[in-house]
Short mmCIF file of C-alpha atoms and ligand atoms in Angstrom, two decimals:
data_model
loop_
_atom_site.label_atom_id
_atom_site.label_comp_id
_atom_site.label_asym_id
_atom_site.label_seq_id
_atom_site.Cartn_x
_atom_site.Cartn_y
_atom_site.Cartn_z
CA MET S 1 80.22 -7.99 -150.70
CA THR S 2 81.35 -11.62 -150.79
CA THR S 3 84.97 -12.14 -149.84
CA ILE S 4 87.18 -15.21 -149.97
CA ILE S 5 90.13 -15.76 -147.65
CA THR S 6 92.38 -18.45 -148.98
CA ASN S 7 95.76 -20.05 -148.14
CA ILE S 8 94.92 -20.31 -144.45
CA SER S 9 97.45 -22.76 -143.06
CA SER S 10 95.34 -23.46 -139.93
CA LEU S 11 91.62 -22.66 -140.14
CA VAL S 12 90.13 -23.35 -136.72
CA THR S 13 86.36 -23.65 -137.18
CA VAL S 14 85.37 -24.98 -133.71
CA ASN S 15 82.61 -26.70 -135.71
CA SER S 16 79.57 -27.07 -133.50
CA ASP S 17 77.32 -28.95 -135.95
CA GLY S 18 74.34 -27.06 -134.68
CA LYS S 19 75.11 -27.65 -130.99
CA LYS S 20 75.03 -24.62 -128.71
CA HIS S 21 78.17 -25.59 -126.80
CA LYS S 22 80.70 -28.36 -126.34
CA ALA S 23 80.93 -30.24 -123.07
CA GLY S 24 83.68 -32.41 -121.59
CA ARG S 25 85.73 -34.40 -124.06
CA ASP S 26 84.00 -32.82 -127.05
CA MET S 27 85.82 -29.54 -126.23
CA GLN S 28 88.91 -31.15 -127.71
CA ASN S 29 87.38 -31.17 -131.20
CA ILE S 30 88.07 -27.80 -132.84
CA GLY S 31 87.52 -28.81 -136.47
CA GLU S 32 90.83 -27.56 -137.80
CA ILE S 33 91.09 -27.40 -141.60
CA GLN S 34 94.69 -27.29 -142.79
CA ASN S 35 95.27 -25.31 -145.96
CA GLY S 36 91.77 -23.90 -145.70
CA ALA S 37 89.61 -21.21 -147.20
CA MET S 38 86.52 -19.31 -146.10
CA ILE S 39 83.83 -17.39 -147.97
CA PHE S 40 81.82 -14.72 -146.17
CA ASP S 41 79.90 -11.49 -146.37
CA LYS S 42 78.36 -10.38 -143.05
CA GLU S 43 77.84 -14.07 -142.47
CA ILE S 44 80.02 -17.05 -143.14
CA LYS S 45 78.92 -18.72 -146.37
CA TRP S 46 81.31 -21.60 -146.67
CA VAL S 47 84.47 -23.14 -145.13
CA GLY S 48 86.62 -25.88 -146.64
CA THR S 49 90.02 -26.67 -148.09
CA VAL S 50 91.78 -24.65 -150.78
CA GLU S 51 91.43 -27.72 -153.04
CA GLN S 52 87.64 -27.75 -152.59
CA LEU S 53 87.52 -24.00 -153.19
CA LYS S 54 89.35 -24.38 -156.53
CA GLN S 55 86.90 -27.06 -157.62
CA GLN S 56 83.94 -24.88 -156.72
CA ILE S 57 85.38 -21.96 -158.68
CA SER S 58 86.18 -24.10 -161.74
CA GLN S 59 82.65 -25.54 -161.70
CA GLY S 60 81.30 -21.99 -161.66
CA LEU S 61 79.61 -22.55 -158.30
CA ILE S 62 81.32 -19.50 -156.81
CA THR S 63 82.12 -16.18 -158.44
CA PRO S 64 84.68 -14.54 -156.26
CA THR S 65 84.46 -10.79 -155.89
CA LYS S 66 87.33 -10.14 -153.54
CA ILE S 67 90.11 -12.58 -152.62
CA ILE S 68 92.41 -12.21 -149.64
CA ASP S 69 95.57 -14.31 -149.47
CA ALA S 70 96.20 -15.30 -145.83
CA LYS S 71 99.73 -16.32 -146.78
CA GLY S 72 99.89 -19.29 -144.45
CA LYS S 73 98.46 -17.62 -141.35
CA THR S 74 95.95 -18.91 -138.83
CA VAL S 75 92.25 -17.98 -138.70
CA LEU S 76 90.11 -18.54 -135.61
CA PRO S 77 86.68 -17.45 -134.38
CA GLY S 78 86.93 -14.15 -132.50
CA PHE S 79 87.14 -14.51 -128.73
CA VAL S 80 83.91 -14.07 -126.78
CA ASP S 81 84.79 -12.49 -123.43
CA SER S 82 81.71 -13.47 -121.44
CA HIS S 83 82.66 -11.92 -118.06
CA THR S 84 84.06 -8.38 -117.70
CA HIS S 85 83.77 -5.38 -115.39
CA ILE S 86 85.43 -2.86 -117.69
CA VAL S 87 83.24 0.15 -117.03
CA PHE S 88 84.38 1.80 -113.79
CA GLY S 89 85.84 4.98 -112.30
CA GLY S 90 89.09 5.61 -110.42
CA ASN S 91 92.28 3.59 -110.18
CA ARG S 92 93.56 0.99 -107.72
CA SER S 93 97.24 0.77 -108.60
CA LEU S 94 98.22 1.91 -105.07
CA GLU S 95 96.21 -0.96 -103.58
CA PHE S 96 97.87 -3.27 -106.08
CA ALA S 97 101.29 -2.06 -104.95
CA ARG S 98 100.28 -2.84 -101.35
CA ARG S 99 99.27 -6.32 -102.42
CA LEU S 100 102.74 -6.76 -103.90
CA ARG S 101 104.10 -5.96 -100.44
CA GLY S 102 102.05 -8.78 -98.92
CA VAL S 103 98.64 -7.33 -97.99
CA THR S 104 95.88 -9.64 -99.30
CA TYR S 105 92.89 -8.81 -101.51
CA GLN S 106 90.54 -9.67 -98.62
CA GLN S 107 92.46 -7.52 -96.08
CA ILE S 108 92.11 -4.51 -98.38
CA ALA S 109 88.39 -5.22 -98.73
CA GLU S 110 87.99 -5.51 -94.94
CA GLU S 111 89.59 -2.07 -94.53
CA GLY S 112 86.87 -0.62 -96.75
CA GLY S 113 89.00 -0.52 -99.90
CA GLY S 114 88.84 -2.89 -102.88
CA ILE S 115 85.48 -2.83 -104.64
CA LEU S 116 84.43 0.13 -102.45
CA THR S 117 87.41 2.19 -103.68
CA THR S 118 86.10 1.74 -107.21
CA VAL S 119 82.55 2.52 -106.04
CA LYS S 120 83.80 5.91 -104.82
CA GLY S 121 85.57 6.59 -108.13
CA THR S 122 82.55 5.46 -110.12
CA ARG S 123 80.05 7.59 -108.19
CA GLU S 124 82.24 10.64 -108.88
CA ALA S 125 82.54 9.90 -112.63
CA THR S 126 80.24 11.18 -115.38
CA VAL S 127 78.71 8.81 -117.96
CA GLU S 128 81.13 10.25 -120.53
CA GLU S 129 84.13 9.49 -118.32
CA LEU S 130 82.90 5.93 -117.78
CA VAL S 131 82.39 5.48 -121.52
CA GLU S 132 85.91 6.75 -122.15
CA THR S 133 87.47 4.20 -119.75
CA GLY S 134 85.35 1.38 -121.17
CA ARG S 135 86.06 2.36 -124.77
CA LYS S 136 89.82 2.35 -124.27
CA ILE S 137 89.81 -1.09 -122.65
CA ALA S 138 87.34 -2.56 -125.15
CA ASN S 139 89.36 -1.29 -128.12
CA ASN S 140 92.47 -2.84 -126.64
CA ALA S 141 90.62 -6.14 -126.21
CA ILE S 142 89.45 -6.01 -129.84
CA LYS S 143 93.08 -5.52 -130.94
CA HIS S 144 93.85 -8.70 -129.03
CA GLY S 145 91.09 -10.67 -130.75
CA THR S 146 87.90 -10.14 -128.74
CA THR S 147 84.82 -9.77 -130.96
CA ALA S 148 82.04 -9.97 -128.34
CA PHE S 149 81.78 -8.94 -124.70
CA GLU S 150 79.66 -9.19 -121.64
CA MET S 151 79.94 -6.10 -119.40
CA LYS S 152 78.65 -5.72 -115.84
CA SER S 153 77.56 -2.85 -113.66
CA GLY S 154 78.35 -3.29 -109.95
CA TYR S 155 80.55 -0.34 -109.01
CA GLY S 156 77.71 2.12 -108.42
CA LEU S 157 75.74 0.36 -105.66
CA SER S 158 73.04 3.06 -105.70
CA THR S 159 70.13 3.29 -108.10
CA GLU S 160 71.55 6.37 -109.77
CA SER S 161 75.10 5.06 -110.19
CA GLU S 162 74.11 1.54 -111.27
CA ILE S 163 71.89 3.06 -113.97
CA LYS S 164 74.77 5.37 -114.93
CA LEU S 165 77.05 2.37 -115.47
CA LEU S 166 74.45 0.54 -117.54
CA GLU S 167 73.86 3.69 -119.62
CA ALA S 168 77.62 3.83 -120.27
CA ILE S 169 77.55 0.18 -121.40
CA LYS S 170 74.60 0.96 -123.67
CA GLN S 171 76.55 3.82 -125.23
CA LEU S 172 79.51 1.50 -125.86
CA ARG S 173 77.13 -0.98 -127.50
CA ASN S 174 75.89 1.76 -129.81
CA GLU S 175 79.32 3.01 -130.82
CA LEU S 176 81.57 -0.08 -130.94
CA PRO S 177 81.28 -2.57 -133.82
CA VAL S 178 81.17 -5.61 -131.51
CA HIS S 179 78.35 -7.42 -129.69
CA ILE S 180 77.98 -6.36 -126.03
CA SER S 181 75.72 -8.18 -123.54
CA SER S 182 74.89 -6.25 -120.40
CA THR S 183 74.56 -7.54 -116.83
CA PHE S 184 73.12 -5.84 -113.74
CA LEU S 185 75.40 -6.55 -110.74
CA GLY S 186 73.91 -4.31 -108.07
CA ALA S 187 74.67 -7.16 -105.63
CA HIS S 188 78.45 -6.86 -106.07
CA ASP S 189 78.98 -5.63 -102.50
CA PHE S 190 77.05 -3.63 -99.89
CA PRO S 191 77.58 0.14 -100.14
CA PRO S 192 78.95 1.93 -97.03
CA GLU S 193 75.58 3.52 -96.24
CA PHE S 194 73.99 0.04 -95.96
CA ARG S 195 76.92 -1.70 -94.25
CA ASN S 196 74.74 -2.49 -91.22
CA ASN S 197 71.48 -2.81 -93.09
CA HIS S 198 71.86 -5.54 -95.69
CA ASP S 199 68.12 -6.11 -95.91
CA GLY S 200 67.56 -2.44 -96.65
CA TYR S 201 69.97 -2.56 -99.58
CA ILE S 202 68.52 -5.80 -100.93
CA ASP S 203 65.05 -4.22 -100.73
CA LEU S 204 66.41 -1.33 -102.79
CA ILE S 205 67.84 -3.74 -105.38
CA CYS S 206 64.66 -5.79 -105.64
CA ASN S 207 62.05 -3.04 -105.38
CA GLU S 208 63.74 -0.19 -107.20
CA MET S 209 66.88 -1.09 -109.16
CA ILE S 210 65.80 -4.30 -110.92
CA PRO S 211 62.37 -2.95 -111.97
CA LEU S 212 64.04 0.20 -113.34
CA VAL S 213 66.76 -1.76 -115.16
CA LYS S 214 64.02 -3.85 -116.75
CA GLU S 215 61.84 -0.87 -117.63
CA LYS S 216 64.77 0.92 -119.28
CA LYS S 217 65.85 -2.33 -121.00
CA LEU S 218 69.39 -1.83 -119.71
CA ALA S 219 70.37 -5.43 -118.95
CA GLU S 220 69.78 -8.95 -120.13
CA PHE S 221 71.36 -10.70 -117.14
CA CYS S 222 71.33 -10.34 -113.35
CA ASP S 223 74.41 -11.32 -111.32
CA ALA S 224 75.35 -11.46 -107.60
CA PHE S 225 78.65 -11.98 -105.76
CA ILE S 226 77.65 -14.82 -103.43
CA ASP S 227 80.73 -15.57 -101.39
CA LYS S 228 82.46 -15.34 -98.03
CA GLY S 229 82.33 -11.72 -96.82
CA TYR S 230 79.91 -10.65 -99.57
CA TYR S 231 76.35 -11.91 -100.20
CA SER S 232 75.10 -14.85 -98.14
CA LEU S 233 73.24 -17.65 -99.93
CA ASP S 234 69.90 -16.28 -98.71
CA GLU S 235 70.74 -12.71 -99.65
CA GLY S 236 71.99 -13.73 -103.08
CA GLU S 237 68.94 -15.88 -103.69
CA ARG S 238 66.58 -12.98 -102.98
CA VAL S 239 68.37 -10.82 -105.56
CA LEU S 240 68.57 -13.54 -108.21
CA LYS S 241 64.92 -14.54 -107.78
CA SER S 242 63.88 -10.93 -108.20
CA GLY S 243 65.99 -10.79 -111.38
CA LEU S 244 64.23 -13.90 -112.68
CA GLU S 245 60.80 -12.49 -111.82
CA HIS S 246 61.63 -9.45 -113.94
CA GLY S 247 62.68 -11.57 -116.90
CA LEU S 248 66.44 -11.30 -116.49
CA LYS S 249 68.62 -14.37 -117.04
CA LEU S 250 71.23 -15.25 -114.45
CA LYS S 251 75.02 -15.25 -114.41
CA VAL S 252 76.48 -15.68 -110.93
CA HIS S 253 79.83 -15.07 -109.17
CA CYS S 254 80.27 -18.40 -107.35
CA ASP S 255 82.75 -19.95 -104.91
CA GLU S 256 85.58 -17.53 -105.75
CA LEU S 257 86.92 -16.95 -102.24
CA ALA S 258 85.63 -20.07 -100.46
CA ASP S 259 83.56 -23.22 -100.99
CA PHE S 260 80.35 -21.38 -100.25
CA GLY S 261 77.69 -23.49 -101.98
CA SER S 262 76.85 -20.73 -104.44
CA THR S 263 77.44 -22.92 -107.50
CA LYS S 264 74.66 -25.25 -106.35
CA LEU S 265 72.36 -22.28 -105.78
CA ALA S 266 73.12 -20.90 -109.26
CA THR S 267 72.37 -24.21 -110.96
CA ASN S 268 69.17 -24.66 -108.92
CA LEU S 269 67.98 -21.29 -110.18
CA GLY S 270 68.77 -22.25 -113.79
CA ALA S 271 71.65 -19.79 -114.23
CA VAL S 272 73.13 -19.54 -117.72
CA SER S 273 76.61 -19.52 -116.18
CA ALA S 274 78.35 -19.94 -112.82
CA ASP S 275 81.60 -17.99 -112.83
CA HIS S 276 84.97 -18.15 -110.99
CA LEU S 277 84.60 -21.56 -109.20
CA LEU S 278 88.07 -21.50 -107.60
CA PHE S 279 86.71 -23.42 -104.61
CA VAL S 280 83.83 -25.31 -106.23
CA SER S 281 83.03 -28.59 -104.42
CA ASP S 282 82.44 -31.99 -106.02
CA GLU S 283 78.76 -31.43 -105.33
CA GLY S 284 78.97 -28.14 -107.23
CA ILE S 285 80.73 -29.83 -110.16
CA ASN S 286 78.05 -32.49 -110.27
CA ALA S 287 75.34 -29.82 -110.22
CA LEU S 288 77.03 -28.03 -113.15
CA LYS S 289 77.18 -31.25 -115.11
CA GLN S 290 73.51 -32.10 -114.46
CA SER S 291 72.17 -28.61 -115.12
CA GLY S 292 74.12 -27.63 -118.23
CA THR S 293 74.98 -24.29 -116.59
CA VAL S 294 78.20 -23.04 -118.23
CA ALA S 295 81.22 -23.14 -115.87
CA THR S 296 83.05 -19.91 -116.67
CA LEU S 297 86.66 -19.93 -115.50
CA LEU S 298 88.69 -16.75 -115.05
CA PRO S 299 92.31 -17.82 -114.57
CA GLY S 300 93.54 -14.22 -114.74
CA THR S 301 91.93 -13.62 -111.36
CA ALA S 302 93.61 -16.57 -109.64
CA TYR S 303 96.91 -15.33 -111.08
CA PHE S 304 96.41 -11.70 -110.15
CA ILE S 305 95.26 -12.23 -106.56
CA ARG S 306 97.51 -15.26 -106.03
CA MET S 307 94.81 -17.81 -105.38
CA PRO S 308 94.61 -21.47 -106.37
CA TYR S 309 93.24 -21.98 -109.89
CA ALA S 310 89.78 -23.41 -110.55
CA PRO S 311 89.76 -27.20 -111.11
CA ALA S 312 89.48 -27.00 -114.89
CA ARG S 313 90.56 -30.60 -115.50
CA LYS S 314 88.07 -31.99 -113.04
CA LEU S 315 85.28 -29.88 -114.55
CA ILE S 316 86.08 -30.93 -118.12
CA ASP S 317 86.73 -34.57 -117.23
CA SER S 318 83.36 -34.61 -115.44
CA GLY S 319 81.64 -33.52 -118.65
CA CYS S 320 80.90 -29.86 -117.81
CA ILE S 321 80.63 -27.03 -120.35
CA VAL S 322 83.68 -24.87 -119.59
CA ALA S 323 84.14 -21.29 -120.84
CA LEU S 324 87.10 -18.96 -120.36
CA ALA S 325 86.78 -15.21 -119.84
CA SER S 326 88.96 -12.34 -118.66
CA ASP S 327 87.06 -10.96 -115.61
CA CYS S 328 88.82 -7.74 -116.59
CA ASN S 329 88.31 -5.36 -113.63
CA PRO S 330 90.37 -2.79 -111.70
CA GLY S 331 90.90 -4.96 -108.60
CA SER S 332 91.21 -8.70 -108.98
CA CYS S 333 92.31 -9.00 -112.63
CA PHE S 334 93.32 -6.06 -114.75
CA THR S 335 93.80 -7.48 -118.23
CA GLU S 336 91.59 -7.36 -121.30
CA ASN S 337 93.91 -9.64 -123.30
CA MET S 338 92.23 -12.99 -123.97
CA GLN S 339 95.48 -14.44 -125.33
CA THR S 340 96.95 -14.03 -121.84
CA ILE S 341 93.90 -15.79 -120.37
CA LEU S 342 94.36 -18.71 -122.79
CA SER S 343 98.02 -18.93 -121.89
CA LEU S 344 97.21 -19.11 -118.15
CA ALA S 345 94.54 -21.73 -118.85
CA VAL S 346 96.87 -24.14 -120.61
CA ILE S 347 99.91 -23.67 -118.40
CA ASN S 348 98.30 -23.26 -114.97
CA MET S 349 94.98 -25.08 -115.31
CA ASN S 350 96.23 -27.94 -117.48
CA MET S 351 93.75 -27.36 -120.27
CA SER S 352 94.79 -28.40 -123.77
CA ALA S 353 95.17 -25.75 -126.47
CA GLU S 354 92.04 -27.13 -128.16
CA GLU S 355 89.96 -27.01 -124.98
CA ALA S 356 91.10 -23.45 -124.29
CA ILE S 357 90.08 -22.32 -127.79
CA THR S 358 86.64 -23.94 -127.51
CA ALA S 359 86.20 -22.38 -124.07
CA ALA S 360 87.07 -18.87 -125.28
CA THR S 361 84.92 -19.00 -128.43
CA LEU S 362 81.86 -21.30 -128.72
CA ASN S 363 81.41 -21.88 -124.99
CA GLY S 364 81.98 -18.18 -124.24
CA ALA S 365 79.21 -17.43 -126.72
CA ALA S 366 77.01 -20.01 -124.95
CA ALA S 367 77.67 -18.19 -121.66
CA ILE S 368 75.96 -15.08 -123.10
CA CYS S 369 73.28 -17.01 -125.04
CA GLN S 370 74.78 -16.03 -128.41
CA SER S 371 76.20 -19.33 -129.61
CA ASP S 372 73.51 -19.73 -132.27
CA LYS S 373 75.05 -16.67 -133.97
CA MET S 374 78.75 -16.65 -133.07
CA GLY S 375 81.62 -18.60 -131.51
CA SER S 376 82.46 -20.85 -134.46
CA LEU S 377 83.24 -20.48 -138.17
CA GLU S 378 80.39 -22.26 -139.91
CA ALA S 379 77.96 -21.34 -142.67
CA GLY S 380 75.20 -19.17 -141.26
CA LYS S 381 77.13 -17.69 -138.35
CA ILE S 382 78.21 -14.06 -138.14
CA ALA S 383 81.66 -13.51 -139.72
CA ASN S 384 83.53 -12.68 -136.48
CA PHE S 385 87.09 -13.95 -136.78
CA ILE S 386 90.75 -13.14 -136.24
CA ILE S 387 93.80 -13.59 -138.41
CA ALA S 388 96.86 -14.49 -136.35
CA ASP S 389 100.36 -14.26 -137.72
CA VAL S 390 101.31 -17.83 -136.79
CA PRO S 391 101.45 -21.00 -138.93
CA SER S 392 99.23 -23.00 -136.54
CA TYR S 393 96.94 -22.41 -133.55
CA THR S 394 99.47 -24.21 -131.35
CA ASP S 395 101.91 -21.35 -131.92
CA LEU S 396 99.52 -18.96 -130.16
CA PHE S 397 100.33 -20.82 -126.95
CA TYR S 398 103.90 -21.80 -127.73
CA HIS S 399 105.09 -18.25 -128.36
CA PHE S 400 103.47 -16.50 -125.39
CA GLY S 401 103.27 -12.97 -124.03
CA ILE S 402 102.92 -11.13 -127.33
CA ASN S 403 99.94 -10.15 -129.47
CA HIS S 404 99.62 -12.55 -132.42
CA VAL S 405 96.40 -11.00 -133.72
CA GLU S 406 97.04 -9.12 -136.93
CA GLU S 407 93.44 -8.48 -138.00
CA THR S 408 90.13 -8.61 -136.18
CA TRP S 409 86.97 -8.95 -138.32
CA VAL S 410 83.47 -8.34 -137.02
CA ASN S 411 80.27 -8.81 -139.03
CA GLY S 412 82.43 -9.46 -142.09
CA ALA S 413 84.32 -6.14 -141.81
CA MET S 414 87.89 -5.60 -140.67
CA VAL S 415 87.85 -3.49 -137.50
CA VAL S 416 91.57 -3.76 -136.65
O1 NIG F 1 84.96 -10.80 -110.39
N1 NIG F 1 84.38 -11.21 -107.52
C1 NIG F 1 83.89 -10.11 -107.54
N2 NIG F 1 84.14 -9.09 -108.30
C2 NIG F 1 85.29 -8.93 -109.10
C3 NIG F 1 86.34 -8.17 -108.42
C4 NIG F 1 85.98 -6.79 -108.28
C5 NIG F 1 87.03 -5.89 -107.78
O2 NIG F 1 87.95 -6.23 -107.02
O3 NIG F 1 86.90 -4.73 -108.19
C6 NIG F 1 85.72 -10.27 -109.60
O4 NIG F 1 86.77 -10.81 -109.26
FE1 FE F 2 83.84 -10.93 -111.92
#
């Protein structure tokens, strides 16, 4: 059924004009239509001003079936959260409490906690339990405006448990109304049984896990945590190349804990996105700019583990394609609220409101290769949008810490 939403005081289209992303200065252009209207069924049919809509109706060009009065609210594309780890077992609030008393994220990892605590909880969980955790977090995210996700495995670290995580993600994709891209992250850490045999575990990833993931069609992307204390450049490269050989695209955890050179490696391998980038070097920034690999920033993580923020200004001013995502996970950033992420981006990374919106919508969609279908409100794209109870998009940032999203629409249907 065709629906019209009218009286939208701030209609943020993030108009892409057929481009798959916006880079650098172009991120500032979000195509706001004041006093706007939108016509859609499953897809967006038309956007314009209320004035133009009235003309079209009077000329008989449109026969409205259902009209919604937005009563001066704001409409934006739904957020695309292109980096999450929301399917996991167990709970790390005790480790978090220790961090509040001064123990660092890395110290906890060195003691055998951190990611490995969640690995233990995940191995003990059933698929149903994993789906239940993921469902609760995803539904919360949708209430806060997320209309598409990427979800990673990475807390199983054995063939059986990695497949179990990806099966749980597949189940969420089948039952939730939103788009979900799936990423194999077997190279998130080394499991305890391979602590002293990295090559043995990498052999298992390359010779058993990746072929099985491909055969079962359980993931579209392959990821690796290439950083100080985790995968070396050589180790990460072996995993990523095996992913490529099996037809998976790459998304890579890069330079999160140190300037490690992993951003350069990711761009050399043609990764779709390089994520985190807290310590990315100038060489890494230049490589991102030249390659067109999306620079996905996760300011919630810097906040949550008290690290310096990624150099968002430098990346944007250098002309890179910057996306924002939550990194929602039980250890380094436990929030599924993209409005919080946008708030951190503008206040602590000096992004403008416009850049933050582009990064969390169109460029997020580009980071999961979906920007031809979603991420902006333009004729032909899927009708994924949110109605926020604020007079202008600026108010989303100005009045922070609360949920402004009143309705979330996916494929032209209201889901919240
Ligand atoms: O993206 N960087 C690696 N992995 C996660 C953290 C995982 C965890 O602590 O459970 C991240 O920050
Ligand atoms: Fe992550």
